[in-house]
């Protein structure tokens, strides 16, 4: 597989996310910015940067549904989120190996460069 592996953290710390609630969506990954969800913006930036494999760490079914609708050149997979961000990264490193680029789903200003 060519390209690099990227992990997108799209977990939840439980309870209502105030930013998602303000935007009227169930998860911050689904907040729209300039007509695209934050999830789509991050995945497209990683794809354009040359990722060969993108893994989204989430337990949210609405995020998984949005993920299923996004078509990219990179192979995109879903992985269950662990109890916290650092545990999710550790779990992904064990499963996917390194090197691995790690970013968050709310990194809406991520650019391919």
Short mmCIF file of C-alpha atoms in Angstrom, two decimals:
data_model
loop_
_atom_site.label_atom_id
_atom_site.label_comp_id
_atom_site.label_asym_id
_atom_site.label_seq_id
_atom_site.Cartn_x
_atom_site.Cartn_y
_atom_site.Cartn_z
CA UNK A 1 0.00 0.00 0.00
CA UNK A 2 1.40 3.40 -0.90
CA UNK A 3 1.03 6.54 1.15
CA UNK A 4 1.03 6.96 4.89
CA UNK A 5 -1.37 5.75 7.59
CA UNK A 6 -3.47 8.35 9.39
CA UNK A 7 -5.61 8.03 12.50
CA UNK A 8 -8.52 10.42 13.03
CA UNK A 9 -9.73 10.61 16.61
CA UNK A 10 -13.51 11.03 16.59
CA UNK A 11 -14.39 9.66 19.98
CA UNK A 12 -16.49 11.20 22.69
CA UNK A 13 -15.78 11.87 26.33
CA UNK A 14 -19.41 11.16 27.17
CA UNK A 15 -22.26 13.49 27.81
CA UNK A 16 -23.33 16.30 25.52
CA UNK A 17 -20.60 18.11 23.59
CA UNK A 18 -21.48 21.82 23.96
CA UNK A 19 -20.16 22.75 20.50
CA UNK A 20 -22.12 19.94 18.81
CA UNK A 21 -25.22 20.92 20.78
CA UNK A 22 -24.81 24.55 19.70
CA UNK A 23 -24.56 23.39 16.06
CA UNK A 24 -27.61 21.12 16.48
CA UNK A 25 -25.80 17.87 15.62
CA UNK A 26 -25.23 14.73 17.72
CA UNK A 27 -21.42 14.73 17.37
CA UNK A 28 -18.84 17.43 16.67
CA UNK A 29 -17.61 15.46 13.62
CA UNK A 30 -20.94 16.32 11.98
CA UNK A 31 -20.68 20.08 12.43
CA UNK A 32 -20.79 21.74 9.01
CA UNK A 33 -18.26 24.33 7.95
CA UNK A 34 -18.58 25.83 4.47
CA UNK A 35 -21.06 23.12 3.49
CA UNK A 36 -18.98 20.12 4.62
CA UNK A 37 -18.86 18.19 7.87
CA UNK A 38 -15.69 18.46 9.89
CA UNK A 39 -15.20 14.72 9.32
CA UNK A 40 -15.32 15.14 5.55
CA UNK A 41 -12.94 18.13 5.62
CA UNK A 42 -10.32 16.25 7.66
CA UNK A 43 -10.59 13.08 5.56
CA UNK A 44 -10.31 15.01 2.30
CA UNK A 45 -7.20 16.85 3.56
CA UNK A 46 -5.54 13.57 4.53
CA UNK A 47 -6.50 11.99 1.22
CA UNK A 48 -5.13 14.96 -0.73
CA UNK A 49 -1.92 14.76 1.34
CA UNK A 50 -1.35 11.22 0.08
CA UNK A 51 -2.67 9.00 2.85
CA UNK A 52 -3.00 5.41 1.70
CA UNK A 53 -4.95 4.32 4.76
CA UNK A 54 -7.15 6.41 7.03
CA UNK A 55 -8.63 4.95 10.20
CA UNK A 56 -11.37 6.81 12.07
CA UNK A 57 -11.58 5.96 15.77
CA UNK A 58 -15.21 6.34 16.86
CA UNK A 59 -18.07 4.57 18.61
CA UNK A 60 -20.70 6.96 17.30
CA UNK A 61 -23.14 5.48 14.78
CA UNK A 62 -23.98 8.88 13.23
CA UNK A 63 -20.27 9.42 12.54
CA UNK A 64 -20.04 5.90 11.07
CA UNK A 65 -23.01 6.65 8.79
CA UNK A 66 -21.35 9.84 7.54
CA UNK A 67 -18.10 7.94 7.08
CA UNK A 68 -19.88 5.41 4.85
CA UNK A 69 -20.94 8.22 2.49
CA UNK A 70 -17.44 9.64 1.97
CA UNK A 71 -15.55 8.37 -1.07
CA UNK A 72 -11.79 8.91 -1.21
CA UNK A 73 -8.73 7.50 -2.96
CA UNK A 74 -7.36 6.30 0.39
CA UNK A 75 -8.66 3.19 2.08
CA UNK A 76 -10.90 4.37 4.95
CA UNK A 77 -11.72 2.18 7.93
CA UNK A 78 -13.49 2.51 11.23
CA UNK A 79 -11.99 1.39 14.52
CA UNK A 80 -13.73 1.38 17.88
CA UNK A 81 -12.60 4.22 20.12
CA UNK A 82 -11.03 3.33 23.45
CA UNK A 83 -11.84 4.96 26.80
CA UNK A 84 -9.81 8.07 25.95
CA UNK A 85 -7.73 9.67 23.19
CA UNK A 86 -4.34 8.36 24.35
CA UNK A 87 -5.72 4.83 24.70
CA UNK A 88 -7.22 5.09 21.22
CA UNK A 89 -3.82 6.11 19.83
CA UNK A 90 -2.10 3.25 21.68
CA UNK A 91 -4.68 0.77 20.39
CA UNK A 92 -4.25 2.05 16.83
CA UNK A 93 -0.45 1.96 17.03
CA UNK A 94 -0.60 -1.64 18.16
CA UNK A 95 -3.04 -2.61 15.41
CA UNK A 96 -1.75 -0.42 12.55
CA UNK A 97 1.91 0.02 13.40
CA UNK A 98 3.98 3.14 13.05
CA UNK A 99 4.72 5.63 11.68
CA UNK A 100 1.20 6.96 11.87
CA UNK A 101 -0.09 10.51 11.57
CA UNK A 102 -2.63 11.31 14.31
CA UNK A 103 -5.16 14.13 14.13
CA UNK A 104 -8.57 14.96 15.54
CA UNK A 105 -11.87 15.16 13.72
CA UNK A 106 -12.33 18.78 14.76
CA UNK A 107 -9.11 19.90 13.05
CA UNK A 108 -11.16 21.74 10.41
CA UNK A 109 -8.24 23.86 9.21
CA UNK A 110 -6.05 20.85 8.38
CA UNK A 111 -4.42 21.33 4.99
CA UNK A 112 -2.85 18.70 2.70
CA UNK A 113 0.53 20.47 2.88
#
